Short mmCIF file of C-alpha atoms in Angstrom, two decimals:
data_model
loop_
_atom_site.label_atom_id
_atom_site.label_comp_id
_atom_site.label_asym_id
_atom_site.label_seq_id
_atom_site.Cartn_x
_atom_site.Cartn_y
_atom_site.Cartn_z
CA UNK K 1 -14.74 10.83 22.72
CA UNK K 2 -10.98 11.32 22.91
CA UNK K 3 -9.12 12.94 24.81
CA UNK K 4 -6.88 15.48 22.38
CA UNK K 5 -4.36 18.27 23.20
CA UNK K 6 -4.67 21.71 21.93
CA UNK K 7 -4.74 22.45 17.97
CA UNK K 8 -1.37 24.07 17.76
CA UNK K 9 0.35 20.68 19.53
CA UNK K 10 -1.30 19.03 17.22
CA UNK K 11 -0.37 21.48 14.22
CA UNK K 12 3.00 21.36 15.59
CA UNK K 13 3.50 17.70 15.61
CA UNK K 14 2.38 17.47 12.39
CA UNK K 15 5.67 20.09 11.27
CA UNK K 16 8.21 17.42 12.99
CA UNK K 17 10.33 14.99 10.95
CA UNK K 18 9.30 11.50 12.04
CA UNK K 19 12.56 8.80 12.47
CA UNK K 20 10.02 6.15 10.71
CA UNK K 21 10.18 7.85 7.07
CA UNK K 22 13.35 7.26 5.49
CA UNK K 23 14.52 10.87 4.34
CA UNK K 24 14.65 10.44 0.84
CA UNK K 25 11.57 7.03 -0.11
CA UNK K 26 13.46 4.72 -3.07
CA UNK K 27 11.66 1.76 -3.41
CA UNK K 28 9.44 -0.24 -5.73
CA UNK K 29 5.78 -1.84 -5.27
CA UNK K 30 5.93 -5.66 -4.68
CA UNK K 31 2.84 -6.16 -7.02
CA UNK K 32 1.73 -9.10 -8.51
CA UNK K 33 2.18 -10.99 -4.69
CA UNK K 34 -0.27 -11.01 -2.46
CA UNK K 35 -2.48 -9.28 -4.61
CA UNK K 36 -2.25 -10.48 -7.96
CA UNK K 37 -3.05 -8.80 -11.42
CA UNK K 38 -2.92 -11.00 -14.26
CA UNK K 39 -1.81 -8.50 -16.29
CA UNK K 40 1.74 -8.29 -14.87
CA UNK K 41 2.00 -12.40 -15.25
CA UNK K 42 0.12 -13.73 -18.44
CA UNK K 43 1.23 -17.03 -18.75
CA UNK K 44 1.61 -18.06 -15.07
CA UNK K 45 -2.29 -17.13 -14.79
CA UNK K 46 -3.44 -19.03 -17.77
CA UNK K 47 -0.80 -22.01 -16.57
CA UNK K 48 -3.04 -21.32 -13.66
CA UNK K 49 -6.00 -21.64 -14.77
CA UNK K 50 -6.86 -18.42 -15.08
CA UNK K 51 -8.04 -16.25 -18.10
CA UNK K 52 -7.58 -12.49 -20.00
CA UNK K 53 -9.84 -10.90 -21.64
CA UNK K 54 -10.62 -7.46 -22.54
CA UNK K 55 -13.58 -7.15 -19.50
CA UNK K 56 -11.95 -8.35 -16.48
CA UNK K 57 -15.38 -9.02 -15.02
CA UNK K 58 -16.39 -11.48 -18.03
CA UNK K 59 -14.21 -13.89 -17.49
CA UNK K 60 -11.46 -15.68 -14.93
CA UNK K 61 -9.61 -12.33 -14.59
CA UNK K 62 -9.12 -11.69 -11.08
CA UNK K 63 -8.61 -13.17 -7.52
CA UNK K 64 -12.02 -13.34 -6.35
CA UNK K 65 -13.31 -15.11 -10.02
CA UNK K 66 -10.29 -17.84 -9.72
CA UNK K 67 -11.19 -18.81 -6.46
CA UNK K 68 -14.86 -18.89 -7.18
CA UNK K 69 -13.95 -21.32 -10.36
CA UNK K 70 -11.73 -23.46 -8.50
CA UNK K 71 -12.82 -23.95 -4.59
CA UNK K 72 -10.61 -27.21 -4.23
CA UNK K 73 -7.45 -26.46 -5.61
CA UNK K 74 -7.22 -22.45 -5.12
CA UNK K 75 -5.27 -22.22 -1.78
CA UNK K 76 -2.25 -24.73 -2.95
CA UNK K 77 -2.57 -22.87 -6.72
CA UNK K 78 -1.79 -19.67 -4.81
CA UNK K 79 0.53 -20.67 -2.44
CA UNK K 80 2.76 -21.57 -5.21
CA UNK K 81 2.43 -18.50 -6.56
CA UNK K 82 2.97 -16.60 -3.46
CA UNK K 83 6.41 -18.74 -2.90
CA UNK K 84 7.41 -18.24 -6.01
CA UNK K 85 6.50 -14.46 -7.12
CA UNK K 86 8.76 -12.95 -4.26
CA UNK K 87 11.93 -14.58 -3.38
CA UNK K 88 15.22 -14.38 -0.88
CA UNK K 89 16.42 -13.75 -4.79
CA UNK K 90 14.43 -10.89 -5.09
CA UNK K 91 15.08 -9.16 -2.13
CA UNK K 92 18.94 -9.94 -2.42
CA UNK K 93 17.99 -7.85 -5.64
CA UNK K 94 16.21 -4.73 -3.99
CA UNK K 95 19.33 -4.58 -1.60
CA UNK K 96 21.92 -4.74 -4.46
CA UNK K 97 20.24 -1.94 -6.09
CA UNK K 98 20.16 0.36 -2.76
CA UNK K 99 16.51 0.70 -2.78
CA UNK K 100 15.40 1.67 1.08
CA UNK K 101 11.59 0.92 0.94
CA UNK K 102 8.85 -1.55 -0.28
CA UNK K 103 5.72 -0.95 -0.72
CA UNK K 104 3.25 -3.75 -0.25
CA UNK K 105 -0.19 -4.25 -1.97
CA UNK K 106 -2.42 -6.49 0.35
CA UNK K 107 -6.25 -7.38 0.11
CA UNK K 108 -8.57 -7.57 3.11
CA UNK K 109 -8.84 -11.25 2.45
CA UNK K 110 -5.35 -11.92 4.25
CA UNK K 111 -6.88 -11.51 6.99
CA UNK K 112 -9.22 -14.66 6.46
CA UNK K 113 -12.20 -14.00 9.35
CA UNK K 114 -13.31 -10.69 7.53
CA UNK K 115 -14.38 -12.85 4.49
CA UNK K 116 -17.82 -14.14 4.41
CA UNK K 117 -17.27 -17.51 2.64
CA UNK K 118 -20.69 -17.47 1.50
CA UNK K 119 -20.32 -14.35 -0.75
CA UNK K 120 -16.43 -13.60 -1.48
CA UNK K 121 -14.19 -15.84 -2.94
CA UNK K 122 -10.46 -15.63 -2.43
CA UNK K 123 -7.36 -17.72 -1.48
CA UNK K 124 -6.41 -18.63 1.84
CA UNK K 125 -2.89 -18.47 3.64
CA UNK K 126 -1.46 -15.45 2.47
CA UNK K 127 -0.72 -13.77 5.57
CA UNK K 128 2.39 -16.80 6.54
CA UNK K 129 3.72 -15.90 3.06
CA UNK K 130 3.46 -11.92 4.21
CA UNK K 131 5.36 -12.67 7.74
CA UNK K 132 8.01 -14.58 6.14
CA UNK K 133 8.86 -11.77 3.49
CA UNK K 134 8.56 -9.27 6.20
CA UNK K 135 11.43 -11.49 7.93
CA UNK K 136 13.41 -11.24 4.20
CA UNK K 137 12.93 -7.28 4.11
CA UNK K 138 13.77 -6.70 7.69
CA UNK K 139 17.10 -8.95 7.59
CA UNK K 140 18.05 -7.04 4.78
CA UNK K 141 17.38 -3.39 6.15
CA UNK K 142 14.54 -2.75 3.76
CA UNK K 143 11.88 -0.75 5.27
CA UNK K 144 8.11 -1.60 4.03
CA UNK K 145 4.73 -0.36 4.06
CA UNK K 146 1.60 -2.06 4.37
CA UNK K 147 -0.69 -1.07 1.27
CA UNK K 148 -4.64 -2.02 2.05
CA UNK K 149 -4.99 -2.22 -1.75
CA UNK K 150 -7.68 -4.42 -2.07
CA UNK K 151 -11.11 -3.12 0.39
CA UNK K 152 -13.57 -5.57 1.41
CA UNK K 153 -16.54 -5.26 -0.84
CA UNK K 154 -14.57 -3.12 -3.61
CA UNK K 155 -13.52 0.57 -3.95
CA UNK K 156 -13.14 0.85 -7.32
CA UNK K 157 -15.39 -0.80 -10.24
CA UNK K 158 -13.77 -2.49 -13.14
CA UNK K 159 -9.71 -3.04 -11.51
CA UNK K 160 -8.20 -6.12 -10.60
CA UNK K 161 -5.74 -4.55 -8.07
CA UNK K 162 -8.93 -4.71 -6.19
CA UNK K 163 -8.98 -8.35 -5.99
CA UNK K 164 -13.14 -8.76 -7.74
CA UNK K 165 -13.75 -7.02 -11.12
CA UNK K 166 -16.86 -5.55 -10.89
CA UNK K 167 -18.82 -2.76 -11.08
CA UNK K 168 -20.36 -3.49 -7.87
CA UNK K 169 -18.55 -1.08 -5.54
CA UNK K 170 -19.79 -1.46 -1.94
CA UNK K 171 -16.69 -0.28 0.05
CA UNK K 172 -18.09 2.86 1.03
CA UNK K 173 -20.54 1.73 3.55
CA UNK K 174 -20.67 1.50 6.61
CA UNK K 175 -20.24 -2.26 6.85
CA UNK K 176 -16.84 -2.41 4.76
CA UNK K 177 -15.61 0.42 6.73
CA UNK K 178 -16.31 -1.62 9.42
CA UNK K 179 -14.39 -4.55 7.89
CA UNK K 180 -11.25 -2.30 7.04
CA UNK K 181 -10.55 -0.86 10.29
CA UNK K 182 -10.88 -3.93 11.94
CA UNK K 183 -8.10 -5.25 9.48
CA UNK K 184 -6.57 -1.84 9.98
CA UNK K 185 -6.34 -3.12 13.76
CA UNK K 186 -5.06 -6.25 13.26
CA UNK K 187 -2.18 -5.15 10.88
CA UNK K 188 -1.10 -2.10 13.22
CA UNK K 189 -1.05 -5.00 15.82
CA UNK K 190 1.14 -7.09 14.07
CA UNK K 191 3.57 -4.58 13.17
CA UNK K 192 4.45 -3.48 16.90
CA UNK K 193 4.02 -7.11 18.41
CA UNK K 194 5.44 -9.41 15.95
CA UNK K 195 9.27 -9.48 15.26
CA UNK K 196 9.07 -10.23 11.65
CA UNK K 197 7.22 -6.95 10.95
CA UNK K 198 10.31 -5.05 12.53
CA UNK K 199 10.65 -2.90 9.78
CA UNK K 200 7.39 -1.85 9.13
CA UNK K 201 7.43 1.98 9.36
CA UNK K 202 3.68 2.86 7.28
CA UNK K 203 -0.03 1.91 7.08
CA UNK K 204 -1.72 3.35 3.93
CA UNK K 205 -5.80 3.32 4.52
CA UNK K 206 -7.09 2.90 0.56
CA UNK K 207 -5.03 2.69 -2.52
CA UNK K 208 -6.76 4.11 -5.28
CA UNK K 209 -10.20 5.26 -4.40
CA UNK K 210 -12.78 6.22 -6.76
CA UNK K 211 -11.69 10.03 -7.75
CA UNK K 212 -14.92 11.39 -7.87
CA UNK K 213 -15.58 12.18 -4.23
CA UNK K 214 -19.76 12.23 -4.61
CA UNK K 215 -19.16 8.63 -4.86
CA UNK K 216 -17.02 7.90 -2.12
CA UNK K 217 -19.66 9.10 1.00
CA UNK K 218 -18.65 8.96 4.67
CA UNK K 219 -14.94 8.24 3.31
CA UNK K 220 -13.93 11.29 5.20
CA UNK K 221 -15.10 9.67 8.49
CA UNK K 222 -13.38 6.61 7.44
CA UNK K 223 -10.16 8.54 7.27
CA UNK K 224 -10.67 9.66 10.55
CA UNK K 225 -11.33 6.25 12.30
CA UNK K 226 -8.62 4.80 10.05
CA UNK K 227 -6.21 7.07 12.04
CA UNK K 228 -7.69 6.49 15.37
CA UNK K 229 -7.93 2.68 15.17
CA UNK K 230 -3.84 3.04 14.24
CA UNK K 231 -3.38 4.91 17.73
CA UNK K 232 -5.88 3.44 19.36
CA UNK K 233 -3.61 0.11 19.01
CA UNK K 234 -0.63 2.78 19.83
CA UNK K 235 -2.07 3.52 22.91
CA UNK K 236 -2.47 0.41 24.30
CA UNK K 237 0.72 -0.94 23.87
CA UNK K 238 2.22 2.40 25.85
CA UNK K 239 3.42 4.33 22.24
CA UNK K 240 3.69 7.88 22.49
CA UNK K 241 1.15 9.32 19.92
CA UNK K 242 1.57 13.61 19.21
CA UNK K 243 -1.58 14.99 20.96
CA UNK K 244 -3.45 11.93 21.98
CA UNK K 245 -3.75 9.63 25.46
CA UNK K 246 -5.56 7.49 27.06
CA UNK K 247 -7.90 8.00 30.10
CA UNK K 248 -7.61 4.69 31.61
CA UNK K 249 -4.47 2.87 32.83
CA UNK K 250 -3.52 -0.66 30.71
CA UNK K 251 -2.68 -3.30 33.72
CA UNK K 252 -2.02 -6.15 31.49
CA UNK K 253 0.43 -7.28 29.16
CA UNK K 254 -1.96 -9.10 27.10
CA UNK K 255 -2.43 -7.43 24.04
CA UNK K 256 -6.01 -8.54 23.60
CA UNK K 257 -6.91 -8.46 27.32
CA UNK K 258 -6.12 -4.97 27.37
CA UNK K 259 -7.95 -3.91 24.41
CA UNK K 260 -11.13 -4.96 26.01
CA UNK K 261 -10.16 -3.28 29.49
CA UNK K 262 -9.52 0.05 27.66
CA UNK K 263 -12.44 -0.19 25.26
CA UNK K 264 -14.36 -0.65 28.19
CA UNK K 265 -13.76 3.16 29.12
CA UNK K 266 -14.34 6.79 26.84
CA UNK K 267 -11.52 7.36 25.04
CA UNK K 268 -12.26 6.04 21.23
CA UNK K 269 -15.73 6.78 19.30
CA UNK K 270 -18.02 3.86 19.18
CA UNK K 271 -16.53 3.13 15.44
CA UNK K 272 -13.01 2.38 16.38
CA UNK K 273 -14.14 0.35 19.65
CA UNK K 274 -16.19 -2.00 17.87
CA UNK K 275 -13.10 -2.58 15.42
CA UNK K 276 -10.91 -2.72 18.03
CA UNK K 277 -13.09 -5.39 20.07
CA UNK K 278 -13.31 -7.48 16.67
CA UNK K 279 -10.25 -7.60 15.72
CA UNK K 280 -9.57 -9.18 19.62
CA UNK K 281 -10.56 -13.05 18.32
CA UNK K 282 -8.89 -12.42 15.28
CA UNK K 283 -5.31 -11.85 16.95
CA UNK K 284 -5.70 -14.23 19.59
CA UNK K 285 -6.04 -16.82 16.46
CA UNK K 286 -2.98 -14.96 14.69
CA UNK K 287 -0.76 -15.18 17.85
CA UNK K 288 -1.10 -19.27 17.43
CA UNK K 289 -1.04 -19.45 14.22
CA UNK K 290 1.72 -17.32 13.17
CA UNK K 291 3.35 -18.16 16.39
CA UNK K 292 3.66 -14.42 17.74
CA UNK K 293 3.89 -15.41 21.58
CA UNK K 294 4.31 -10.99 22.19
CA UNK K 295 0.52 -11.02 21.32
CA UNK K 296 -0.47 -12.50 24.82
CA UNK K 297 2.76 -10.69 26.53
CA UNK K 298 3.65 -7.67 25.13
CA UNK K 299 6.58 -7.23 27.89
CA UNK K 300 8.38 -9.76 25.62
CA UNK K 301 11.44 -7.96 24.51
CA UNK K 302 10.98 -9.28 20.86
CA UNK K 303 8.41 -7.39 19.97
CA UNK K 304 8.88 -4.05 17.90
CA UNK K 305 7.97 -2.04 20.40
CA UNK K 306 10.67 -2.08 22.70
CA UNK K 307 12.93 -1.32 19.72
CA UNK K 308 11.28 1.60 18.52
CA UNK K 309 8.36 3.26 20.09
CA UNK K 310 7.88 5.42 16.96
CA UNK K 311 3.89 5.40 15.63
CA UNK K 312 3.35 4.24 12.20
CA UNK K 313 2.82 6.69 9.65
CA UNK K 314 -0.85 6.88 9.00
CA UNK K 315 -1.23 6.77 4.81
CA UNK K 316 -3.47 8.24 2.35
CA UNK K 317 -3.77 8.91 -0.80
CA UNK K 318 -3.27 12.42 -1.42
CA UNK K 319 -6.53 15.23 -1.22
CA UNK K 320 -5.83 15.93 -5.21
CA UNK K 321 -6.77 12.16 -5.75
CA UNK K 322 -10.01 12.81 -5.81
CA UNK K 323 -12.30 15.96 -6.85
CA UNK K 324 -15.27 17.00 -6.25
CA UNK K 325 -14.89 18.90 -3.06
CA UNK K 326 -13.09 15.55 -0.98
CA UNK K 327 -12.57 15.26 2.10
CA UNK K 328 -8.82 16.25 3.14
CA UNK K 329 -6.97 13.26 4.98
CA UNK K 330 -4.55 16.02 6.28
CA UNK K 331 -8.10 16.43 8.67
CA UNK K 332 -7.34 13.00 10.39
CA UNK K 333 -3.70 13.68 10.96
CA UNK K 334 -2.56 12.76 14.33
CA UNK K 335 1.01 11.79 14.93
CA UNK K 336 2.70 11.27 11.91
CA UNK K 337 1.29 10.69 8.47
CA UNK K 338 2.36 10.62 4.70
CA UNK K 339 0.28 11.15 1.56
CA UNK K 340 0.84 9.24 -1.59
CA UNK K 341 0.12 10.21 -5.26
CA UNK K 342 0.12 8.07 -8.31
CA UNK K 343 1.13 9.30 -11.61
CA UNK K 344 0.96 7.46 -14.95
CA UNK K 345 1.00 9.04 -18.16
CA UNK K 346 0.07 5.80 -20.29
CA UNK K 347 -3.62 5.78 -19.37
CA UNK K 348 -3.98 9.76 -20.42
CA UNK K 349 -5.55 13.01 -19.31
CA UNK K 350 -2.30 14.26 -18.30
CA UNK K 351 0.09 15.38 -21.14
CA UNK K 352 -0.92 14.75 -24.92
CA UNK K 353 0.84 11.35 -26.58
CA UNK K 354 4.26 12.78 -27.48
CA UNK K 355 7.87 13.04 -26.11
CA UNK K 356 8.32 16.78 -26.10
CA UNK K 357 4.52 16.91 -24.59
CA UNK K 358 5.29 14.24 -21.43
CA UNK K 359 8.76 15.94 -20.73
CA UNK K 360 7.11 19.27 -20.51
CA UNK K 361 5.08 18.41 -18.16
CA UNK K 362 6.95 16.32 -15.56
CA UNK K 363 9.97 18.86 -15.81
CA UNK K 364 6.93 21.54 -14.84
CA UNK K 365 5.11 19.14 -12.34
CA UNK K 366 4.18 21.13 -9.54
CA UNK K 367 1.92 18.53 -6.93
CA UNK K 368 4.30 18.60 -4.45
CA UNK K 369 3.92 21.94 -4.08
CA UNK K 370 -0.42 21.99 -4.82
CA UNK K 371 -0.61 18.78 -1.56
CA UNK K 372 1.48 21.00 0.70
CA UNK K 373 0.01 23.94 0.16
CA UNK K 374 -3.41 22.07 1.31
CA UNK K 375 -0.98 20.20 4.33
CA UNK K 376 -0.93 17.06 1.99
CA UNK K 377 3.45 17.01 3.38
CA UNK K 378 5.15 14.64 3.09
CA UNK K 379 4.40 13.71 -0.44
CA UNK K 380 5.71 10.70 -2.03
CA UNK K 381 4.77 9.31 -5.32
CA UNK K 382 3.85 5.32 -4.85
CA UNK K 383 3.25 4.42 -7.70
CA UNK K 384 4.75 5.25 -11.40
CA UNK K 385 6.64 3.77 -14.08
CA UNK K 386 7.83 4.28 -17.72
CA UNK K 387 4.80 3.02 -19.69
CA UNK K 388 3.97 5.34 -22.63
CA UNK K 389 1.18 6.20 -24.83
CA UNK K 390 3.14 5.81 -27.93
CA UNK K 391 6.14 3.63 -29.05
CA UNK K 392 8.95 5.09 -26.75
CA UNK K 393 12.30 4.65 -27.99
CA UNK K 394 15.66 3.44 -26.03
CA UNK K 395 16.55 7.10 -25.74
CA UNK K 396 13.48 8.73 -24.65
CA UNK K 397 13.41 5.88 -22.07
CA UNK K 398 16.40 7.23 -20.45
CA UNK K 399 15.24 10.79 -20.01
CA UNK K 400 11.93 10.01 -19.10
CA UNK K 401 13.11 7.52 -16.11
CA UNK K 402 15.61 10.78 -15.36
CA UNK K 403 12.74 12.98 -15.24
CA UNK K 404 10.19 11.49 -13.42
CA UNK K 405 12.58 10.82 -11.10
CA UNK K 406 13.94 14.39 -10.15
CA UNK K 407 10.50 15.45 -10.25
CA UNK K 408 9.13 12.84 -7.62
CA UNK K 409 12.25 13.82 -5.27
CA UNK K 410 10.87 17.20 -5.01
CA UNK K 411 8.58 15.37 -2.51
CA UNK K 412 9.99 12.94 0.27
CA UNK K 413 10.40 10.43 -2.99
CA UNK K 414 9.21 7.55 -5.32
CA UNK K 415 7.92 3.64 -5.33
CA UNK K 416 8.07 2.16 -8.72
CA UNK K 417 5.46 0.33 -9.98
CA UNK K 418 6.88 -2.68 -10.38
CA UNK K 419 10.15 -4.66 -8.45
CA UNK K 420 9.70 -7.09 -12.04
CA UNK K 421 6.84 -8.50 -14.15
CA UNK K 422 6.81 -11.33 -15.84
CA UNK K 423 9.40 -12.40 -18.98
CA UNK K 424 7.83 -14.34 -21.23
CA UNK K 425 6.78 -14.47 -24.93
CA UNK K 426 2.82 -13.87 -23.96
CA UNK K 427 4.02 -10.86 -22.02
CA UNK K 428 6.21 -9.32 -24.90
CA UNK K 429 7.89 -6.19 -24.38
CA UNK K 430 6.53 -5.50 -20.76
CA UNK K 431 8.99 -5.82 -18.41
CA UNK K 432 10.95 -2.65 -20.47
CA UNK K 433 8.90 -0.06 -19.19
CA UNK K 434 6.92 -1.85 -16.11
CA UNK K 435 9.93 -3.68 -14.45
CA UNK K 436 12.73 -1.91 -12.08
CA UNK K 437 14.66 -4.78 -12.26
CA UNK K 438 14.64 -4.73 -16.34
CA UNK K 439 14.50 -1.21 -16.42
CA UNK K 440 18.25 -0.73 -14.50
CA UNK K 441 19.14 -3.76 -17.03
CA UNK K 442 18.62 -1.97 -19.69
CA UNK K 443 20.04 1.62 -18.39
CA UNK K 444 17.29 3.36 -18.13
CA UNK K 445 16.99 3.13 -14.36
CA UNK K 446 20.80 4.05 -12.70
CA UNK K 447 22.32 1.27 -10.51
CA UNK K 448 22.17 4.00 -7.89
CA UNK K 449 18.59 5.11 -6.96
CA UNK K 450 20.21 8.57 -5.88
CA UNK K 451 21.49 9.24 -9.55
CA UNK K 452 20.16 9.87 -12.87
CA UNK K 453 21.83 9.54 -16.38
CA UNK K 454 21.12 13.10 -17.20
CA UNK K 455 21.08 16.08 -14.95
CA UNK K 456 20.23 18.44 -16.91
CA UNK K 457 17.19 16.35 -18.38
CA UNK K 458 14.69 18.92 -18.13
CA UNK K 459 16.58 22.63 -19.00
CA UNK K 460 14.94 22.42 -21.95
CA UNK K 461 11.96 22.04 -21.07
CA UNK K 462 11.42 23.70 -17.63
CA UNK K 463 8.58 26.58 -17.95
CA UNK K 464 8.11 27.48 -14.23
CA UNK K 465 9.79 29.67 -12.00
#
C-alpha cells in the first residue's frame, strides 16, 4: 500500500500550476531519431539497407526487421544515423525559431537489458546519443519530454513508430507492463540524477495506444503504476510529491542502495517494487557507462535535483484517445500530470477531404474543453502537422497552419510533428507539410511560434458559441 493524503489534497494539487510546464508548450517532435520511421527518410533507409513497401511487416520496414537482417553491422549503421539525424545544427535551429519544448520519441530498446536478444531485434547505443542531445537542449534552454513511443512487445499492430511492424501486439500484459515501468524507473532516474537531463520537465507513459479500449486490458492499472513508479523514484531521492510520502526514512545517498532499503518496507504495491528493484542493476550499469557519478551519491550537487525539486509531469495520452468505456489516466494523477492528444486530418474520420470542410472544423474544435470537462487539464496537442487529404495549395497552407494553431493554444499548446524530414528527390514534396523547419521556410509556419499570419483565420468559419 501507500500511504496517500486525503482526496481533496489530492484534488487540490491537481488544480495548481506546476513551474515544470512551460505556460504556453511550442515545440516540435524530434522524430525520425531514436526511433526511426522510414517514412520520414526514404533514401537514407534504402542507402541503409533498409526497404518500403506498402506492408511494413513484409519487408525491411522498421527497426526491429533491420536489425534482424543485419546483426553485424546494425549498431555502427545506426549510430550514424543517430549522429547525423539530430545535430548542434538543429538545435541552434529550434532556438532561432523560439520554440520552448521538444518532444522526444524513444523505444524501450534504449534501455538495452529489457531486450531479450533471443526474440527482439534492435540497435544498440542509443541512450549515449540521447544524453548528449539532452546536453544540446539543456545548453540551449529547450525544455524536453521523454516520449516512451515504442513499448516492449508492441502496442499498436501494423506502425513503425512502434519500432516492429506487426500485428502481434503483446504490450498489454502483464510482462511488458512489467518491462515499461521498469524503463519508466530508469528514465525518471536519469532525469533527477544525471546533469545532462537538466531540462527534462515530462514523462509520457504510451504514445499512441490502440483506441479501442477492449483491447488494451489492465492498461488502466498500468497507468496507475506508471505514476507510482515516477514518485516512487521521487520519493527516494527526497522530492516533494502532492499527497504522497514515504513510511521509511532513506539513510543513504546511493541511489540504488536506497531503492532496495525503501522497497524493503510498505509503501509501493508489489508492481512498482519489483520495477523499482529491476531497474537497480540496470542504473548501477548506466552510472558507469554514461558516467553519471550522482547515481551512487545523490548529495552530489550536479544532479537535477538540487536545482529543482519539482516532480516530473506524469504523461498520457488523453481519456478521448481511446473509446470503448477507457480507463481515465486523470484516475492515476498524483502530483502533476499533462494529457496529450494527437490530431491529423490526412488519415480521415475527422472532417470530409475539402478546405472549407477541415477549417470548419478546427475553427469549431472543442477537445480542450471535452478532456477538461472529464479532468483530462492540461491539454496539449503532441502531435500534428499540415498533411492533407487532398492537394493543398500555398494559400490554404497558410490558414490551415494559422488555424490549427489558435485552436491547439486553447489548451496549454502544440508539438509539431516533425522538427524536419528528409529533402530528397525519393521523398518529393514531404518536407512542405511534415517539416517545421520547411514549413516556416516557406511561410506557412511564422518565425514567431506566438504569431500567426492571419488572426482572423477562422471568423468565417466559427459555428460555436
Amino acid at each position: 500500500m501507500h500511504v496517500l493524503l486525503g482526496l481533496g489534497a489530492l484534488l487540490a494539487s491537481a488544480r495548481l500550476t506546476f513551474a515544470g510546464i512551460p505556460d504556453k508548450i511550442q515545440g516540435v517532435n524530434l522524430g525520425g531519431w531514436l526511433v526511426l520511421e522510414p517514412w520520414m527518410l526514404p533514401a537514407e533507409w534504402e542507402a541503409m539497407g533498409g526497404q518500403q513497401c506498402d506492408d511494413c511487416s513484409q519487408c525491411i520496414g522498421s527497426e526491429f526487421k533491420f536489425a534482424e537482417a543485419y546483426p553485424n553491422t546494425v549498431d555502427e549503421q545506426f549510430a550514424k544515423h543517430w549522429s547525423t539525424w539530430f545535430t548542434q545544427d538543429d538545435v541552434n535551429q529550434i532556438a532561432s525559431l523560439d520554440l520552448n519544448v521538444v518532444r522526444i520519441p524513444l523505444g524501450y530498446w534504449i534501455v538495452e537489458p529489457l531486450v531479450d536478444r533471443t526474440t527482439e531485434h534492435y540497435p544498440r547505443g542509443g541512450i549515449k546519443f540521447l544524453q548528449s542531445g539532452l546536453q544540446m537542449l539543456k545548453n540551449a534552454g529547450i525544455q524536453a519530454i521523454l516520449d516512451h513511443h515504442a513499448l516492449p512487445g508492441v502496442q499498436t499492430p501494423s506502425q513503425s513508430f512502434t519500432g516492429n511492424c506487426t500485428t502481434d501486439v503483446e504490450f498489454y500484459t502483464d510482462y511488458n507492463y512489467h518491462r515499461a515501468l521498469v524503463w519508466t524507473a530508469v528514465m525518471t532516474s536519469l532525469a533527477h540524477l544525471d546533469p545532462n537531463f537538466g531540462s527534462v520537465f515530462a514523462i509520457e507513459a504510451v504514445n499512441e495506444p490502440i483506441m479501442d479500449a477492449a483491447q488494451t486490458p489492465g492498461y488502466g492499472d498500468f497507468q496507475k503504476n506508471f505514476v507510482q513508479t515516477v514518485r516512487a523514484v521521487e520519493l527516494i531521492l527526497g522530492i516533494p510529491v502532492p499527497g504522497l510520502q514515504l513510511d521509511a526514512k532513506v539513510t543513504t545517498s546511493n541511489f540504488t542502495s536506497a531503492i532496495t532499503s525503501v522497497t524493503e518496507s510498505n509503501v509501493f504495491n508489489s508492481e512498482v517494487t519489483a520495477a523499482l528493484l529491476d531497474a537497480v542493476p540496470i542504473l548501477i550499469e548506466l552510472g558507469t557507462e554514461l558516467a553519471v557519478p550522482e547515481i551512487f551519491d545523490f548529495d552530489l550537487a550536479a544532479a537535477p535535483v538540487h536545482n529543482s525539486r519539482e516532480p516530473l509531469v506524469t504523461t498520457f495520452m488523453d481519456v478521448n484517445w481511446q473509446n470503448d468505456n477507457p480507463p481515465n489516466p486523470a484516475d492515476a494523477a498524483i502530483g502533476p500530470q499533462g494529457y496529450d492528444n494527437h490530431l491529423y486530418y490526412s488519415f480521415g474520420g475527422v472532417a470530409d477531404p475539402n478546405p472549407t470542410a477541415y477549417l470548419t472544423s478546427i475553427c469549431n474544435l472543442q477537445r480542450v474543453q471535452a478532456d477538461a470537462a472529464l479532468g483530462d487539464s492540461p491539454l496539449w496537442f503532441g502531435e500534428w502537422g499540415l498533411p492533407t487529404q487532398f492537394n493543398a495549395t500555398d494559400d490554404f497552407l497558410f490558414e490551415w497552419a494559422d488555424a490549427q494553431k489558435l485552436a491547439y493554444s486553447q489548451g496549454r499548446g502544440w508539438i509539431f510533428w516533425n522538427f524536419k524530414v528528409e529533402i530528397s528527390e525519393l521523398a518529393g514534396d514531404l518536407a512542405r507539410q511534415w517539416s517545421y523547419f520547411e514549413g516556416v521556410k516557406l511561410g506557412f509556419l511564422t518565425q514567431n511560434p506566438s504569431q500567426v499570419n492571419n488572426a482572423s483565420v477562422c471568423a468565417p468559419y466559427v459555428t460555436t458559441s
